[in-house]
XYZ file of C-alpha atoms in Angstrom:
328
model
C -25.536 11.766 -22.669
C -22.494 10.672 -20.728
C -21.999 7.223 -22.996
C -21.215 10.552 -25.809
C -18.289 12.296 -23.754
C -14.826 12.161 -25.263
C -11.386 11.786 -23.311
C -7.915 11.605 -23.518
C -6.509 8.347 -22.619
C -3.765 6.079 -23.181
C -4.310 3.183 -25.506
C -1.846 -0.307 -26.244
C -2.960 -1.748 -29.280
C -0.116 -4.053 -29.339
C 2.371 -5.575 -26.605
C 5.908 -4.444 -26.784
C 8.206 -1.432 -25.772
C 7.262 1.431 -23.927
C 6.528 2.865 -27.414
C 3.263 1.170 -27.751
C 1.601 3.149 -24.994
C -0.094 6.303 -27.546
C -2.052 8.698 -26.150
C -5.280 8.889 -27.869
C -7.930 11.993 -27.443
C -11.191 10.684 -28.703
C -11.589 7.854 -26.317
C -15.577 7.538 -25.240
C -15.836 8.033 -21.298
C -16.815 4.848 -19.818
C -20.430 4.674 -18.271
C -20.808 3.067 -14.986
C -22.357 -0.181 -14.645
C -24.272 -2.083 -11.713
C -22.357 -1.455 -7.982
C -19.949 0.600 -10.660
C -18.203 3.915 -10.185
C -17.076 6.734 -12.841
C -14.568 8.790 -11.144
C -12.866 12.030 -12.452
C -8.919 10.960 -12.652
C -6.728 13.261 -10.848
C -3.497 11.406 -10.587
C -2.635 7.900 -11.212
C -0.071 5.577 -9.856
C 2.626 3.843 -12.346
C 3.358 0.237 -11.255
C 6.283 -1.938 -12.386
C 3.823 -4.439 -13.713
C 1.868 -2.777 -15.695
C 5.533 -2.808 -17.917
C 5.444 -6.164 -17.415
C 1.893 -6.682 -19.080
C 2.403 -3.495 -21.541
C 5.570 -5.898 -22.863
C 3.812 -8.729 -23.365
C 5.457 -10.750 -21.004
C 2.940 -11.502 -18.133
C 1.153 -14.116 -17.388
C -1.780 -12.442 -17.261
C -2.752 -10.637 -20.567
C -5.333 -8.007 -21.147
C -7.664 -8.171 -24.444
C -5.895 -5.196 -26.812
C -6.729 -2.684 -27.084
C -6.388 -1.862 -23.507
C -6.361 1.041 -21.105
C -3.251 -0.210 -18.284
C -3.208 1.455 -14.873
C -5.196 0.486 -11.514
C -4.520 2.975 -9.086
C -6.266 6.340 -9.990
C -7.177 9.181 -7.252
C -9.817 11.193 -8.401
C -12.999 12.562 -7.340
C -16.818 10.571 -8.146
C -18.293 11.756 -11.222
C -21.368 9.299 -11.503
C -22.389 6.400 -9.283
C -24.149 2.812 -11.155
C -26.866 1.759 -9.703
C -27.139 -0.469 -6.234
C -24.175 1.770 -5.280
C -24.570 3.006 -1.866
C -21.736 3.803 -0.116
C -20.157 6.318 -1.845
C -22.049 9.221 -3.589
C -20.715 12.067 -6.959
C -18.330 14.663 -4.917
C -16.644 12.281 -3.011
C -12.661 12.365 -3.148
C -11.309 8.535 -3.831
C -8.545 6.182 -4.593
C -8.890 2.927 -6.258
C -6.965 -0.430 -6.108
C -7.984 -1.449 -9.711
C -10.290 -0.211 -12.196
C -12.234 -1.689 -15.014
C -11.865 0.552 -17.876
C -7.957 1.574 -16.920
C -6.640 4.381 -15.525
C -4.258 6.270 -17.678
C -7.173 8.510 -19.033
C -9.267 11.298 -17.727
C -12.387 9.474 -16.733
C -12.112 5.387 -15.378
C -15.011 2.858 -14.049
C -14.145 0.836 -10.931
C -16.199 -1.342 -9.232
C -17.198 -0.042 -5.688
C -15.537 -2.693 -3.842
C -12.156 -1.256 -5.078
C -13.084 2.447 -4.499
C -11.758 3.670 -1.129
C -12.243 7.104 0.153
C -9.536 9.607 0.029
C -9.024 11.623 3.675
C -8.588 15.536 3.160
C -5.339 15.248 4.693
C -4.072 13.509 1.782
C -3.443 15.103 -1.648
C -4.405 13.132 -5.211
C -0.862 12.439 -6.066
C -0.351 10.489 -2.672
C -3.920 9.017 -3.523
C -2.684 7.538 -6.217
C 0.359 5.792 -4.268
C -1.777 3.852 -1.985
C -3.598 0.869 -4.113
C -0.770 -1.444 -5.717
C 1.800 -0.118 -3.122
C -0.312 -0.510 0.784
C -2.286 -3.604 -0.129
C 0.649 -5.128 -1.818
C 2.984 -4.536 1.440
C 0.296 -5.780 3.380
C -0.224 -8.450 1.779
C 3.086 -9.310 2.143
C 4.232 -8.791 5.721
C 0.756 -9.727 7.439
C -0.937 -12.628 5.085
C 1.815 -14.149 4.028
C 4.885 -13.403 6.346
C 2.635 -13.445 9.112
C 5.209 -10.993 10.931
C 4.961 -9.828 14.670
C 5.886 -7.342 16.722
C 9.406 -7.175 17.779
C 10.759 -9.379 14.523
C 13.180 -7.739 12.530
C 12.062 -7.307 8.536
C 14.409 -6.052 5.945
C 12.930 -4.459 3.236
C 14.970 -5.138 0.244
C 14.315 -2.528 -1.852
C 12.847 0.376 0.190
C 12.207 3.664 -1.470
C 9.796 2.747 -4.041
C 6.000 2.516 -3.856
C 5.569 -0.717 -2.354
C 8.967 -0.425 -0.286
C 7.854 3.128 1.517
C 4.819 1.536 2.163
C 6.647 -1.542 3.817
C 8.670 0.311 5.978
C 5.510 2.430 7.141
C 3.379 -0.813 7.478
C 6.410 -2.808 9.338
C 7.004 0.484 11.394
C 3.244 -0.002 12.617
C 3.224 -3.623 13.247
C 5.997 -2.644 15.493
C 8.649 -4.614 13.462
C 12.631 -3.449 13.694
C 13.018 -2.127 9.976
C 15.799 -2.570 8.044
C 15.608 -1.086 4.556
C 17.908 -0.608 1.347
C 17.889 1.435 -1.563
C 20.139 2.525 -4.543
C 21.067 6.035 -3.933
C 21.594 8.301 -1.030
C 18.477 9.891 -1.408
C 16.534 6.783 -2.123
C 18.434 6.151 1.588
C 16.870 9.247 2.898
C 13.548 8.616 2.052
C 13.625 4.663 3.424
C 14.821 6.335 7.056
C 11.964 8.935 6.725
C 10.007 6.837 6.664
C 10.174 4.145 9.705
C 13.447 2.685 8.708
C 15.712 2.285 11.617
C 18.727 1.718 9.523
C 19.157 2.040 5.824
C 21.741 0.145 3.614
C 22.964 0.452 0.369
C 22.209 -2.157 -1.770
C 24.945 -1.212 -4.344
C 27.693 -1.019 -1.764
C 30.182 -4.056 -1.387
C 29.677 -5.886 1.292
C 26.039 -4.364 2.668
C 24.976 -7.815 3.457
C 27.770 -8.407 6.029
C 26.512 -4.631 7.215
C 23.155 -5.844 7.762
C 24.170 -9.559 9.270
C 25.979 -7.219 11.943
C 22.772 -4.955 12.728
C 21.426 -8.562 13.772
C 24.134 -8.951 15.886
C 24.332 -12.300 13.426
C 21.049 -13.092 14.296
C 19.368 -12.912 11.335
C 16.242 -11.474 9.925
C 12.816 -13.190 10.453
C 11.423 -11.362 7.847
C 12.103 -10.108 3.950
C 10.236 -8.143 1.650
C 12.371 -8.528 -1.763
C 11.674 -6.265 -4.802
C 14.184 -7.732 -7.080
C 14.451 -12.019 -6.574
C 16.531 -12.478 -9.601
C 19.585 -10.196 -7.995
C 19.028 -11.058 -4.308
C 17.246 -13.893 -3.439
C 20.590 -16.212 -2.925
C 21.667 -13.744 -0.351
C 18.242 -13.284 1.206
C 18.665 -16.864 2.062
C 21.943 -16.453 3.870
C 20.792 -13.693 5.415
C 17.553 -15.400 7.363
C 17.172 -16.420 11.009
C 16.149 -19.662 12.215
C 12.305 -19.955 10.952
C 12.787 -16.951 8.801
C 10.614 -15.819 5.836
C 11.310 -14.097 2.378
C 8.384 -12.985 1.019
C 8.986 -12.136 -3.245
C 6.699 -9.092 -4.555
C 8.948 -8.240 -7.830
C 11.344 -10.743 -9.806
C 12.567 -10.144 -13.634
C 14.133 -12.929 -14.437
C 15.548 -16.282 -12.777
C 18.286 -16.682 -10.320
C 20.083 -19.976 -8.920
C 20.075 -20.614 -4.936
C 21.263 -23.362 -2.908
C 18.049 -25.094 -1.255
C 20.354 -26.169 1.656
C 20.208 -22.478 2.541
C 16.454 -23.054 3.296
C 17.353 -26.513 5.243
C 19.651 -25.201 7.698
C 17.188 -22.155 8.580
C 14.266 -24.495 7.916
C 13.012 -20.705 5.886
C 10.720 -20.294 3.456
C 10.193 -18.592 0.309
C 6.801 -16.949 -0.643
C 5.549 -15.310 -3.565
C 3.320 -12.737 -3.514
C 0.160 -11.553 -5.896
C -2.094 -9.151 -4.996
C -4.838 -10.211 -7.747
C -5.390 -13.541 -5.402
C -6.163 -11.304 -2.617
C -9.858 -12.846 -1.261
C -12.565 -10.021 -0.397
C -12.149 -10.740 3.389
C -8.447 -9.827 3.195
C -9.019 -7.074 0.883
C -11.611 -5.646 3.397
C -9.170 -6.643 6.484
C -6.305 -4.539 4.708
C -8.140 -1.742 3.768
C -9.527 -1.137 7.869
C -5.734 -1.165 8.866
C -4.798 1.529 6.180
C -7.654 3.490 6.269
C -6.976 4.108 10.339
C -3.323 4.536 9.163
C -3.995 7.693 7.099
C -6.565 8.440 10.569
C -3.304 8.061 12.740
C -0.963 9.891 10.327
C 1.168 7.103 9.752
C 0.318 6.300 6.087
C 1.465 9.075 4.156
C 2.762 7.979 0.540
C 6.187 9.467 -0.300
C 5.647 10.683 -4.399
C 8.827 10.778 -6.429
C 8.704 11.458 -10.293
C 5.676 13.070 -11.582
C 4.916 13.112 -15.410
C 1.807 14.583 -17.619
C 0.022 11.685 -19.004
C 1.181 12.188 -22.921
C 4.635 11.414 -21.335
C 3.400 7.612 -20.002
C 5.932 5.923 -22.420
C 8.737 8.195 -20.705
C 7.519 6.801 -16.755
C 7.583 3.110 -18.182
C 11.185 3.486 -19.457
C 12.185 5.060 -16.254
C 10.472 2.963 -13.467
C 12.443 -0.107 -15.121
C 15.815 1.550 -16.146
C 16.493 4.153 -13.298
C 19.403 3.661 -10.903
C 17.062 3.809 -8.009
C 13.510 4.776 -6.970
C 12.890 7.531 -4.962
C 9.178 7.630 -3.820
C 5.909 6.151 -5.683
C 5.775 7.033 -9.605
C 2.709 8.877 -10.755
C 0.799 10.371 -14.034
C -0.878 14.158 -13.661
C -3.938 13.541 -15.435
């Protein structure tokens, strides 16, 4: 009986530091339910907000004790009934699961299973969910950017900022991106960055203002809010858009900045994401990873007793370098 099976998983049993995440090894394997799917976890992505929720401080909180982690590449172990599009065997990615997925086995409904092209290895499976549809989300629904605008990606060599520049490189957007570190640097230019900046040099702003030829930029994916959002505001053209995926904390800005541009500010939350967009986003990617475009850079890789050690370091670390995943 597959309701018997034991795995190793990570458990929070309370919110609070990255100590709370405990690897536990007689967790039951979850059993598919209706239009459900059990799938064999290979890799999983590590997303800022899961720290968020793990810490309590979310607005959004799971029942404890919980399982965090949505993104999981892995391979179908057993399909629920009145699932018909994918089949055991088949090599997936998810962009949330049900029963979490820090642990060796997770259930996802089959609306969030996507499959996994050959050409694409588990790690970089796990890299896509949080990261693509969140970019997406982002620079098409709620940016509504167009070819030949200029988007700055503010924040550009982690998950969801590789994943910007690839998207915005696609869209055929000008892409400026920053990052941290000279190798975060390197990675935002591999990857469809036409000029790179770094964000913790003096004076980058007036760097990128001249890139514009003071024009401006139309567009602004921002990672960090609370540091940057007053100078994302300066930084705008006429009608331009900043569009806020991560924030830890609050920030003050002059709303004349927004006047004179007539700009706007938009937040951004994947979890109100309808089924029609969700569907819409995954045809574009899916022909990405056809094209060759969409290929997930993966930075820091850790073993899955070791989770507590990624959450520290995804919030703490001078600058990302490629999407953070767990080796299941």
């Amino acid at each position: 009986m597959s309701g018997c099976r034991l795995m190793r998983a990570i458990r929070v049993s309370e919110f609070g530091a990255p100590s709370v995440l405990k690897l536990c090894s007689d967790v039951t394997v979850p059993h598919p339910g209706h239009r459900q799917v059990l799938i064999r976890v290979q890799a999983c992505g590590v997303n800022p907000v899961e720290t968020y929720v793990r810490s309590g401080t979310y607005s959004r909180k799971p029942a404890l004790p919980y399982t965090p982690g949505s993104d999981v590449a892995g391979v179908v172990e057993t399909v629920g009934e009145g699932v018909s599009a994918l089949k055991a065997g088949d090599r997936v990615f998810t962009t949330a699961t049900e029963s979490g997925g820090y642990a060796e086995y997770a259930v996802a409904a089959e609306q969030c299973v996507h499959k996994l092209p050959d050409a694409l290895d588990f790690t970089q499976g796990a890299a896509i969910g949080i990261p693509y549809f969140t970019a997406y989300r982002a620079l098409v629904h709620k940016a509504h950017a167009k070819a030949g605008e200029t988007v700055l990606v503010h924040g550009a060599s982690g998950g969801v900022g590789v994943a910007a520049c690839q998207l915005s490189g696609a869209l055929g957007l000008k892409v400026l991106g920053t990052a941290g570190t000279p190798e975060g640097m390197k990675v935002v230019l591999n990857n469809g960055a036409h000029l790179a900046f770094n964000h913790r040099e003096e004076g980058y702003t007036d760097k990128i203002m001249e890139a514009t030829e003071g024009r401006g930029i139309d567009v602004i994916v921002e990672m960090l809010a609370n540091v940057n959002l007053s100078k994302d505001l300066q930084m705008l053209a006429h009608g331009g858009r900043v569009t806020i995926v991560g924030s830890r904390g609050p920030i003050e800005i002059n709303p004349r900045d927004t006047m004179i541009k007539e700009s706007s500010v938009t937040g951004v939350a994947l979890f109100f994401a309808t089924p029609e967009e969700t569907k819409q986003c995954a045809a574009l990617l899916y022909a990405g990873m056809e094209a060759g475009w969409l290929n997930p850079v993966v930075g820091s890789k850790y073993p899955l007793d070791k989770a507590a050690q990624a959450h520290h370091d995804i919030i703490e670390s001078p600058g990302a370098a490629g999407k953070m995943v767990l080796m299941i």
